[in-house]
Short mmCIF file of C-alpha atoms and ligand atoms in Angstrom, two decimals:
data_model
loop_
_atom_site.label_atom_id
_atom_site.label_comp_id
_atom_site.label_asym_id
_atom_site.label_seq_id
_atom_site.Cartn_x
_atom_site.Cartn_y
_atom_site.Cartn_z
CA UNK B 197 46.34 77.29 -77.52
CA UNK B 198 48.73 74.66 -76.11
CA UNK B 199 49.72 76.92 -73.21
CA UNK B 200 46.21 76.26 -71.84
CA UNK B 201 46.46 72.46 -72.03
CA UNK B 202 46.08 70.63 -68.72
CA UNK B 203 44.98 67.27 -67.38
CA UNK B 204 43.11 65.71 -64.51
CA UNK B 205 45.37 62.75 -63.80
CA UNK B 206 45.64 60.83 -67.07
CA UNK B 207 42.64 62.62 -68.62
CA UNK B 208 43.81 65.41 -70.96
CA UNK B 209 41.89 68.70 -71.20
CA UNK B 210 42.27 71.31 -73.95
CA UNK B 211 42.03 74.05 -71.31
CA UNK B 212 41.20 74.21 -67.59
CA UNK B 213 37.66 75.68 -67.86
CA UNK B 214 34.86 73.13 -67.42
CA UNK B 215 31.20 74.16 -67.48
CA UNK B 216 29.84 72.94 -64.12
CA UNK B 217 26.61 71.06 -63.59
CA UNK B 218 23.48 73.20 -63.30
CA UNK B 219 20.41 74.45 -65.12
CA UNK B 220 22.27 75.99 -68.13
CA UNK B 221 23.39 72.45 -69.10
CA UNK B 222 20.06 70.71 -68.46
CA UNK B 223 19.39 70.44 -72.22
CA UNK B 224 21.39 69.15 -75.17
CA UNK B 225 21.28 72.69 -76.63
CA UNK B 226 22.87 74.12 -73.47
CA UNK B 227 25.61 71.51 -73.45
CA UNK B 228 26.38 72.20 -77.13
CA UNK B 229 26.49 75.94 -76.41
CA UNK B 230 29.00 75.43 -73.57
CA UNK B 231 31.21 73.32 -75.85
CA UNK B 232 30.94 75.89 -78.67
CA UNK B 233 32.03 78.56 -76.17
CA UNK B 234 35.26 76.59 -75.78
CA UNK B 235 34.73 74.74 -72.49
CA UNK B 236 37.14 71.86 -71.98
CA UNK B 237 34.11 69.82 -71.03
CA UNK B 238 30.67 69.95 -69.51
CA UNK B 239 29.34 68.27 -66.37
CA UNK B 240 25.76 67.69 -67.49
CA UNK B 241 22.95 68.55 -65.05
CA UNK B 242 22.91 65.98 -62.24
CA UNK B 243 20.46 63.14 -61.80
CA UNK B 244 19.54 61.16 -58.72
CA UNK B 245 17.41 58.11 -58.20
CA UNK B 246 14.80 59.75 -55.94
CA UNK B 247 11.67 61.21 -57.58
CA UNK B 248 11.52 63.76 -54.70
CA UNK B 249 14.81 65.31 -55.83
CA UNK B 250 13.48 65.77 -59.37
CA UNK B 251 10.17 67.17 -58.05
CA UNK B 252 12.22 69.73 -56.11
CA UNK B 253 13.01 71.35 -59.49
CA UNK B 254 9.37 72.51 -59.64
CA UNK B 255 9.99 74.52 -56.46
CA UNK B 256 13.38 75.85 -57.55
CA UNK B 257 13.86 79.62 -57.48
CA UNK B 258 16.74 81.98 -58.08
CA UNK B 259 17.79 85.51 -57.07
CA UNK B 260 20.80 87.61 -57.95
CA UNK B 261 22.32 89.46 -54.97
CA UNK B 262 24.64 92.48 -54.81
CA UNK B 263 27.87 92.60 -52.79
CA UNK B 264 25.92 93.52 -49.65
CA UNK B 265 23.69 90.46 -50.05
CA UNK B 266 20.62 92.44 -51.20
CA UNK B 267 18.47 91.13 -54.06
CA UNK B 268 19.11 92.98 -57.34
CA UNK B 269 18.32 92.48 -60.98
CA UNK B 270 20.91 94.95 -62.19
CA UNK B 271 24.61 94.99 -63.06
CA UNK B 272 25.52 95.04 -59.34
CA UNK B 273 24.60 91.33 -59.18
CA UNK B 274 27.65 89.43 -57.99
CA UNK B 275 26.16 86.46 -56.13
CA UNK B 276 23.61 83.82 -56.98
CA UNK B 277 21.21 82.67 -54.28
CA UNK B 278 18.95 79.76 -55.15
CA UNK B 279 17.27 76.51 -54.36
CA UNK B 280 17.70 74.06 -57.17
CA UNK B 281 16.42 70.60 -58.03
CA UNK B 282 17.54 67.74 -60.21
CA UNK B 283 16.82 66.84 -63.80
CA UNK B 284 13.38 65.42 -64.46
CA UNK B 285 14.34 63.39 -67.54
CA UNK B 286 14.55 59.62 -67.30
CA UNK B 287 18.12 58.73 -66.32
CA UNK B 288 18.72 56.19 -69.12
CA UNK B 289 17.36 58.61 -71.73
CA UNK B 290 19.47 61.51 -70.36
CA UNK B 291 22.64 59.41 -70.22
CA UNK B 292 22.08 58.16 -73.80
CA UNK B 293 21.70 61.78 -74.95
CA UNK B 294 24.79 63.05 -73.15
CA UNK B 295 26.85 60.01 -74.21
CA UNK B 296 26.10 60.94 -77.84
CA UNK B 297 27.25 64.50 -77.09
CA UNK B 298 30.37 63.12 -75.38
CA UNK B 299 31.25 61.18 -78.54
CA UNK B 300 30.83 64.39 -80.58
CA UNK B 301 32.88 66.35 -78.02
CA UNK B 302 35.69 63.77 -78.02
CA UNK B 303 36.36 64.59 -81.69
CA UNK B 304 37.21 68.16 -80.56
CA UNK B 305 39.27 67.02 -77.56
CA UNK B 306 36.43 67.86 -75.13
CA UNK B 307 34.07 65.79 -72.99
CA UNK B 308 30.58 65.62 -71.53
CA UNK B 309 30.28 63.97 -68.11
CA UNK B 310 27.42 62.39 -66.18
CA UNK B 311 26.79 63.63 -62.66
CA UNK B 312 24.81 62.45 -59.67
CA UNK B 313 23.83 64.38 -56.57
CA UNK B 314 23.51 61.23 -54.54
CA UNK B 315 20.79 60.04 -52.18
CA UNK B 316 22.01 56.53 -51.27
CA UNK B 317 24.98 54.26 -51.90
CA UNK B 318 22.83 51.74 -53.80
CA UNK B 319 21.38 54.52 -55.92
CA UNK B 320 24.81 56.00 -56.67
CA UNK B 321 26.11 52.58 -57.70
CA UNK B 322 23.13 51.89 -59.96
CA UNK B 323 23.31 55.32 -61.61
CA UNK B 324 27.09 54.99 -62.06
CA UNK B 325 26.75 51.65 -63.82
CA UNK B 326 24.08 53.18 -66.11
CA UNK B 327 26.55 55.93 -67.02
CA UNK B 328 29.18 53.33 -67.82
CA UNK B 329 26.77 51.27 -69.92
CA UNK B 330 25.83 54.42 -71.85
CA UNK B 331 29.52 54.76 -72.82
CA UNK B 332 30.28 57.94 -70.86
CA UNK B 333 33.92 58.54 -69.99
CA UNK B 334 33.62 60.75 -66.89
CA UNK B 335 31.36 60.32 -63.85
CA UNK B 336 31.10 63.02 -61.22
CA UNK B 337 29.79 61.96 -57.81
CA UNK B 338 28.52 64.98 -55.88
CA UNK B 339 28.43 64.14 -52.17
CA UNK B 340 28.04 67.71 -50.99
CA UNK B 341 25.05 69.48 -52.55
CA UNK B 342 24.24 72.35 -50.17
CA UNK B 343 20.48 71.70 -50.41
CA UNK B 344 20.70 68.41 -48.45
CA UNK B 345 19.49 69.94 -45.18
CA UNK B 346 16.43 71.58 -46.77
CA UNK B 347 15.32 69.09 -49.47
CA UNK B 348 12.73 66.34 -48.86
CA UNK B 349 14.01 63.75 -46.37
CA UNK B 350 16.33 61.23 -48.07
CA UNK B 351 16.32 63.04 -51.44
CA UNK B 352 19.89 64.38 -51.20
CA UNK B 353 22.70 63.24 -48.89
CA UNK B 354 25.72 65.27 -47.86
CA UNK B 355 28.64 63.08 -46.81
CA UNK B 356 31.01 64.61 -44.26
CA UNK B 357 32.36 61.43 -42.66
CA UNK B 358 35.64 60.21 -44.19
CA UNK B 359 35.02 56.50 -43.48
CA UNK B 360 31.53 56.51 -44.98
CA UNK B 361 32.80 58.52 -47.95
CA UNK B 362 35.61 56.04 -48.60
CA UNK B 363 33.11 53.14 -48.57
CA UNK B 364 30.73 55.02 -50.91
CA UNK B 365 33.48 55.91 -53.38
CA UNK B 366 34.76 52.32 -53.35
CA UNK B 367 31.29 51.02 -54.31
CA UNK B 368 30.93 53.61 -57.08
CA UNK B 369 34.49 52.90 -58.27
CA UNK B 370 33.49 49.26 -58.70
CA UNK B 371 30.70 50.37 -61.06
CA UNK B 372 32.81 52.83 -63.08
CA UNK B 373 35.73 50.71 -64.18
CA UNK B 374 37.62 52.38 -67.01
CA UNK B 375 35.91 55.74 -66.40
CA UNK B 376 37.20 58.87 -64.74
CA UNK B 377 35.59 59.12 -61.28
CA UNK B 378 35.56 62.65 -59.88
CA UNK B 379 34.15 63.29 -56.40
CA UNK B 380 32.71 66.74 -55.69
CA UNK B 381 32.90 67.64 -51.99
CA UNK B 382 30.76 69.84 -49.78
CA UNK B 383 31.59 73.41 -48.79
CA UNK B 384 29.82 72.87 -45.47
CA UNK B 385 32.66 71.01 -43.76
CA UNK B 386 36.11 72.09 -42.69
CA UNK B 387 37.32 68.51 -43.11
CA UNK B 388 38.07 68.73 -46.83
CA UNK B 389 41.66 67.42 -46.75
CA UNK B 390 40.53 64.32 -44.79
CA UNK B 391 37.49 63.85 -47.05
CA UNK B 392 39.71 64.18 -50.13
CA UNK B 393 42.14 61.57 -48.86
CA UNK B 394 39.20 59.27 -48.10
CA UNK B 395 37.87 59.74 -51.65
CA UNK B 396 41.33 58.92 -53.00
CA UNK B 397 41.57 55.76 -50.87
CA UNK B 398 38.15 54.75 -52.22
CA UNK B 399 39.52 55.04 -55.77
CA UNK B 400 38.57 58.56 -56.94
CA UNK B 401 40.67 59.91 -59.82
CA UNK B 402 40.13 63.50 -58.66
CA UNK B 403 38.20 65.57 -56.16
CA UNK B 404 36.34 68.81 -56.81
CA UNK B 405 35.91 71.45 -54.14
CA UNK B 406 33.96 72.98 -52.81
CA UNK B 407 30.18 73.06 -52.90
CA UNK B 408 28.40 76.33 -52.20
CA UNK B 409 27.29 77.46 -48.75
CA UNK B 410 23.79 77.84 -47.29
CA UNK B 411 22.48 81.30 -46.46
CA UNK B 412 19.36 83.08 -45.28
CA UNK B 413 18.72 86.53 -46.76
CA UNK B 414 16.24 88.67 -44.77
CA UNK B 415 14.27 91.07 -47.00
CA UNK B 416 13.88 94.46 -45.28
CA UNK B 417 10.69 95.27 -47.25
CA UNK B 418 8.74 92.12 -46.39
CA UNK B 419 10.57 90.95 -43.23
CA UNK B 420 10.56 87.48 -44.87
CA UNK B 421 13.49 85.59 -46.44
CA UNK B 422 14.35 86.28 -50.08
CA UNK B 423 13.01 83.19 -51.95
CA UNK B 424 11.05 82.27 -48.78
CA UNK B 425 13.64 79.83 -47.40
CA UNK B 426 17.31 79.30 -46.68
CA UNK B 427 19.07 78.50 -49.94
CA UNK B 428 22.47 77.92 -51.54
CA UNK B 429 24.71 80.98 -51.75
CA UNK B 430 27.76 81.44 -53.95
CA UNK B 431 29.79 84.31 -55.32
CA UNK B 432 33.27 85.55 -56.13
CA UNK B 433 33.69 86.12 -52.38
CA UNK B 434 33.93 82.32 -51.93
CA UNK B 435 37.14 82.01 -53.95
CA UNK B 436 39.66 82.65 -51.11
CA UNK B 437 37.92 80.02 -48.97
CA UNK B 438 38.11 77.48 -51.80
CA UNK B 439 41.74 78.42 -52.50
CA UNK B 440 42.73 77.70 -48.90
CA UNK B 441 41.13 74.25 -48.98
CA UNK B 442 42.73 73.49 -52.35
CA UNK B 443 46.16 74.32 -50.94
CA UNK B 444 45.61 72.37 -47.70
CA UNK B 445 44.39 69.36 -49.68
CA UNK B 446 47.29 69.50 -52.11
CA UNK B 447 49.60 69.46 -49.14
CA UNK B 448 47.73 66.60 -47.41
CA UNK B 449 47.92 64.51 -50.59
CA UNK B 450 51.52 65.56 -51.31
CA UNK B 451 50.40 66.56 -54.81
CA UNK B 452 49.27 63.01 -55.66
CA UNK B 453 45.55 63.79 -56.01
CA UNK B 454 44.27 65.84 -58.99
CA UNK B 455 42.10 68.74 -57.78
CA UNK B 456 39.27 70.60 -59.50
CA UNK B 457 38.30 74.02 -58.10
CA UNK B 458 34.73 75.27 -58.08
CA UNK B 459 32.81 78.04 -56.34
CA UNK B 460 33.70 81.61 -57.14
CA UNK B 461 35.45 81.67 -60.53
CA UNK B 462 34.35 84.75 -62.46
CA UNK B 463 37.46 85.64 -64.54
CA UNK B 464 40.61 84.24 -66.10
CA UNK B 465 42.55 85.60 -63.12
CA UNK B 466 40.32 83.57 -60.81
CA UNK B 467 41.23 80.40 -62.75
CA UNK B 468 44.91 81.29 -62.30
CA UNK B 469 44.38 81.85 -58.57
CA UNK B 470 42.75 78.46 -58.08
CA UNK B 471 45.52 76.85 -60.17
CA UNK B 472 48.22 78.41 -57.99
CA UNK B 473 46.54 76.71 -55.04
CA UNK B 474 46.56 73.33 -56.77
CA UNK B 475 43.55 73.11 -59.12
CA UNK B 476 44.39 71.42 -62.43
CA UNK B 477 41.01 72.63 -63.76
CA UNK B 478 37.98 74.61 -62.58
CA UNK B 479 34.22 74.20 -62.88
CA UNK B 480 32.28 77.39 -63.60
CA UNK B 481 28.54 77.90 -63.48
CA UNK B 482 27.30 81.16 -61.91
CA UNK B 483 29.31 83.22 -64.42
CA UNK B 484 27.23 81.52 -67.14
CA UNK B 485 23.99 82.27 -65.27
CA UNK B 486 25.05 85.92 -64.89
CA UNK B 487 26.52 86.41 -68.36
CA UNK B 488 25.53 83.58 -70.69
CA UNK B 489 27.84 80.99 -72.28
CA UNK B 490 30.02 83.82 -73.60
CA UNK B 491 31.39 84.03 -70.05
CA UNK B 492 33.25 80.76 -70.72
CA UNK B 493 34.94 82.17 -73.85
CA UNK B 494 35.77 85.38 -71.96
CA UNK B 495 37.33 83.51 -69.00
CA UNK B 496 39.43 81.32 -71.32
CA UNK B 497 40.61 84.33 -73.34
CA UNK B 498 41.50 86.26 -70.16
CA UNK B 499 43.50 83.30 -68.84
CA UNK B 500 45.29 82.92 -72.17
CA UNK B 501 46.26 86.63 -72.18
CA UNK B 502 47.42 86.39 -68.54
CA UNK B 503 49.70 83.45 -69.40
CA UNK B 504 50.96 84.89 -72.71
CA UNK B 505 52.00 88.18 -71.07
CA UNK B 506 54.09 86.27 -68.56
CA UNK B 507 55.46 83.68 -71.00
CA UNK B 508 53.91 80.91 -68.90
CA UNK B 509 51.97 77.73 -69.57
CA UNK B 510 48.96 76.91 -67.40
CA UNK B 511 50.79 73.87 -66.02
CA UNK B 512 53.45 76.24 -64.56
CA UNK B 513 50.80 77.64 -62.23
CA UNK B 514 49.38 74.44 -60.77
CA UNK B 515 50.30 74.24 -57.08
CA UNK B 516 53.05 76.89 -57.29
CA UNK B 517 51.65 78.89 -54.36
CA UNK B 518 50.42 75.88 -52.38
CA UNK B 519 53.83 74.24 -52.43
CA UNK B 520 55.38 77.32 -50.80
CA UNK B 521 52.58 78.16 -48.39
CA UNK B 522 53.85 79.25 -44.99
CA UNK B 523 52.19 79.23 -41.59
CA UNK B 524 51.80 82.06 -39.06
CA UNK B 525 54.95 80.92 -37.23
CA UNK B 526 57.10 81.46 -40.36
CA UNK B 527 56.24 85.16 -40.65
CA UNK B 528 58.51 88.10 -39.74
CA UNK B 529 57.74 89.81 -36.44
CA UNK B 530 55.88 93.11 -36.85
CA UNK B 531 55.60 94.60 -33.34
CA UNK B 532 52.99 97.37 -33.07
CA UNK B 533 51.53 96.69 -36.50
CA UNK B 534 48.08 96.34 -34.91
CA UNK B 535 48.17 100.08 -34.14
CA UNK B 536 47.67 100.88 -37.85
CA UNK B 537 44.30 99.12 -37.80
CA UNK B 538 42.49 100.66 -34.84
CA UNK B 539 40.67 104.00 -34.40
CA UNK B 540 42.85 106.85 -32.97
CA UNK B 541 40.97 106.83 -29.64
CA UNK B 542 42.36 103.38 -28.88
CA UNK B 543 45.88 104.82 -28.84
CA UNK B 544 45.14 107.90 -26.64
CA UNK B 545 46.71 107.83 -23.20
CA UNK B 546 44.10 108.19 -20.47
C1 LIG K 863 21.40 76.99 -60.17
C2 LIG K 863 22.47 76.02 -59.82
C3 LIG K 863 22.26 74.65 -60.02
C4 LIG K 863 23.26 73.74 -59.70
N1 LIG K 863 23.03 72.41 -59.91
C5 LIG K 863 24.01 71.51 -59.66
C6 LIG K 863 23.81 70.14 -59.93
O1 LIG K 863 22.76 69.70 -60.40
N2 LIG K 863 24.84 69.29 -59.65
C7 LIG K 863 26.04 69.73 -59.14
O2 LIG K 863 26.94 68.91 -58.93
N3 LIG K 863 26.24 71.03 -58.89
C8 LIG K 863 25.27 71.92 -59.13
N4 LIG K 863 25.49 73.25 -58.89
C9 LIG K 863 26.81 73.70 -58.40
C10 LIG K 863 27.66 74.18 -59.58
O3 LIG K 863 27.97 73.09 -60.42
C11 LIG K 863 28.98 74.84 -59.11
O4 LIG K 863 29.83 73.89 -58.53
C12 LIG K 863 28.72 75.96 -58.11
O5 LIG K 863 27.68 76.80 -58.56
C13 LIG K 863 29.98 76.79 -57.80
O6 LIG K 863 30.56 77.35 -58.94
P1 LIG K 863 30.23 78.84 -59.46
O7 LIG K 863 30.69 79.81 -58.44
O8 LIG K 863 30.97 78.93 -60.75
O9 LIG K 863 28.75 78.90 -59.66
C14 LIG K 863 24.48 74.19 -59.17
C15 LIG K 863 24.69 75.55 -58.96
C16 LIG K 863 23.70 76.47 -59.27
C17 LIG K 863 23.97 77.92 -59.07
#
């Protein structure tokens, strides 16, 4: 399947579909299942140095929502709404386990990465050097977990200031020499191009975008929120928002910064759409929570068919749309076009 081959900078991937960090890959068995399904790699469930973040897992809860944002258990489920927590295993033990899986994966041209949802610069640096000592090749630094505003104080930090982000990434870079350092950015900022450039200045090899959003889902039976609180909200509906930020960031970095898309990929066509906007790879999780690890095989097969039918390689897609993106001012004039989009009464003469 060479038409699917891609890379994040100098790091080659057998295809662009990475299984993102989350509960399905919180065990060795889950990570192995994602790799068996054909994922290019797995970002293992994140750690952080604060016990409060791990304890949050005991209060985690999850609901599937339909397109109208109503809770459903059935096939109409298109969005995942949840509060999550972080892994409760000892960090050194978890990193030793995933490093062993990474060595196995490397023989198949795949990888298993360590990930932190960070709480402090010192903590991120310490955890990063543990990942390096364990022999892991890829470290993902998540600075944008949506739960930051709701979790216990200090347990999770969301970085939206470019200067502070650059300083953080530089410290973590110092601890991850020789490793791939990928920085996963928040979805709760409109400053993603500036944050991406800051991450690059700090030494990141790639940035991932964008984290999920926060929502509040009123239940019309109980008049209380679904899950009892605000929580993270993601779905296929997020993909156009992510695509725009991918394209803007590719333009800001003049193509010099490898991009990873996440938030909203549900099909092979969705991978292609993120690639057109500049993503060299994507991270997928909700599709696995909706449909099991088979969703990864399905997405890869759909992308392969899409490319084969057009006689294209995946690398032909990357950035093709972003590099030709026009602004409002470049568009043809369409006087009166607004009339097609209003009710007839608006156009009646008084
Ligand atoms: C239940 C759940 C747990 C998650 N846990 C983590 C995590 O520990 N670390 C992380 O970086 N991202 C985490 N994420 C974010 C996912 O890795 C992914 O980026 C996000 O869900 C958007 O992609 P998707 O639309 O394919 O789900 C989690 C997402 C969900 C739904």
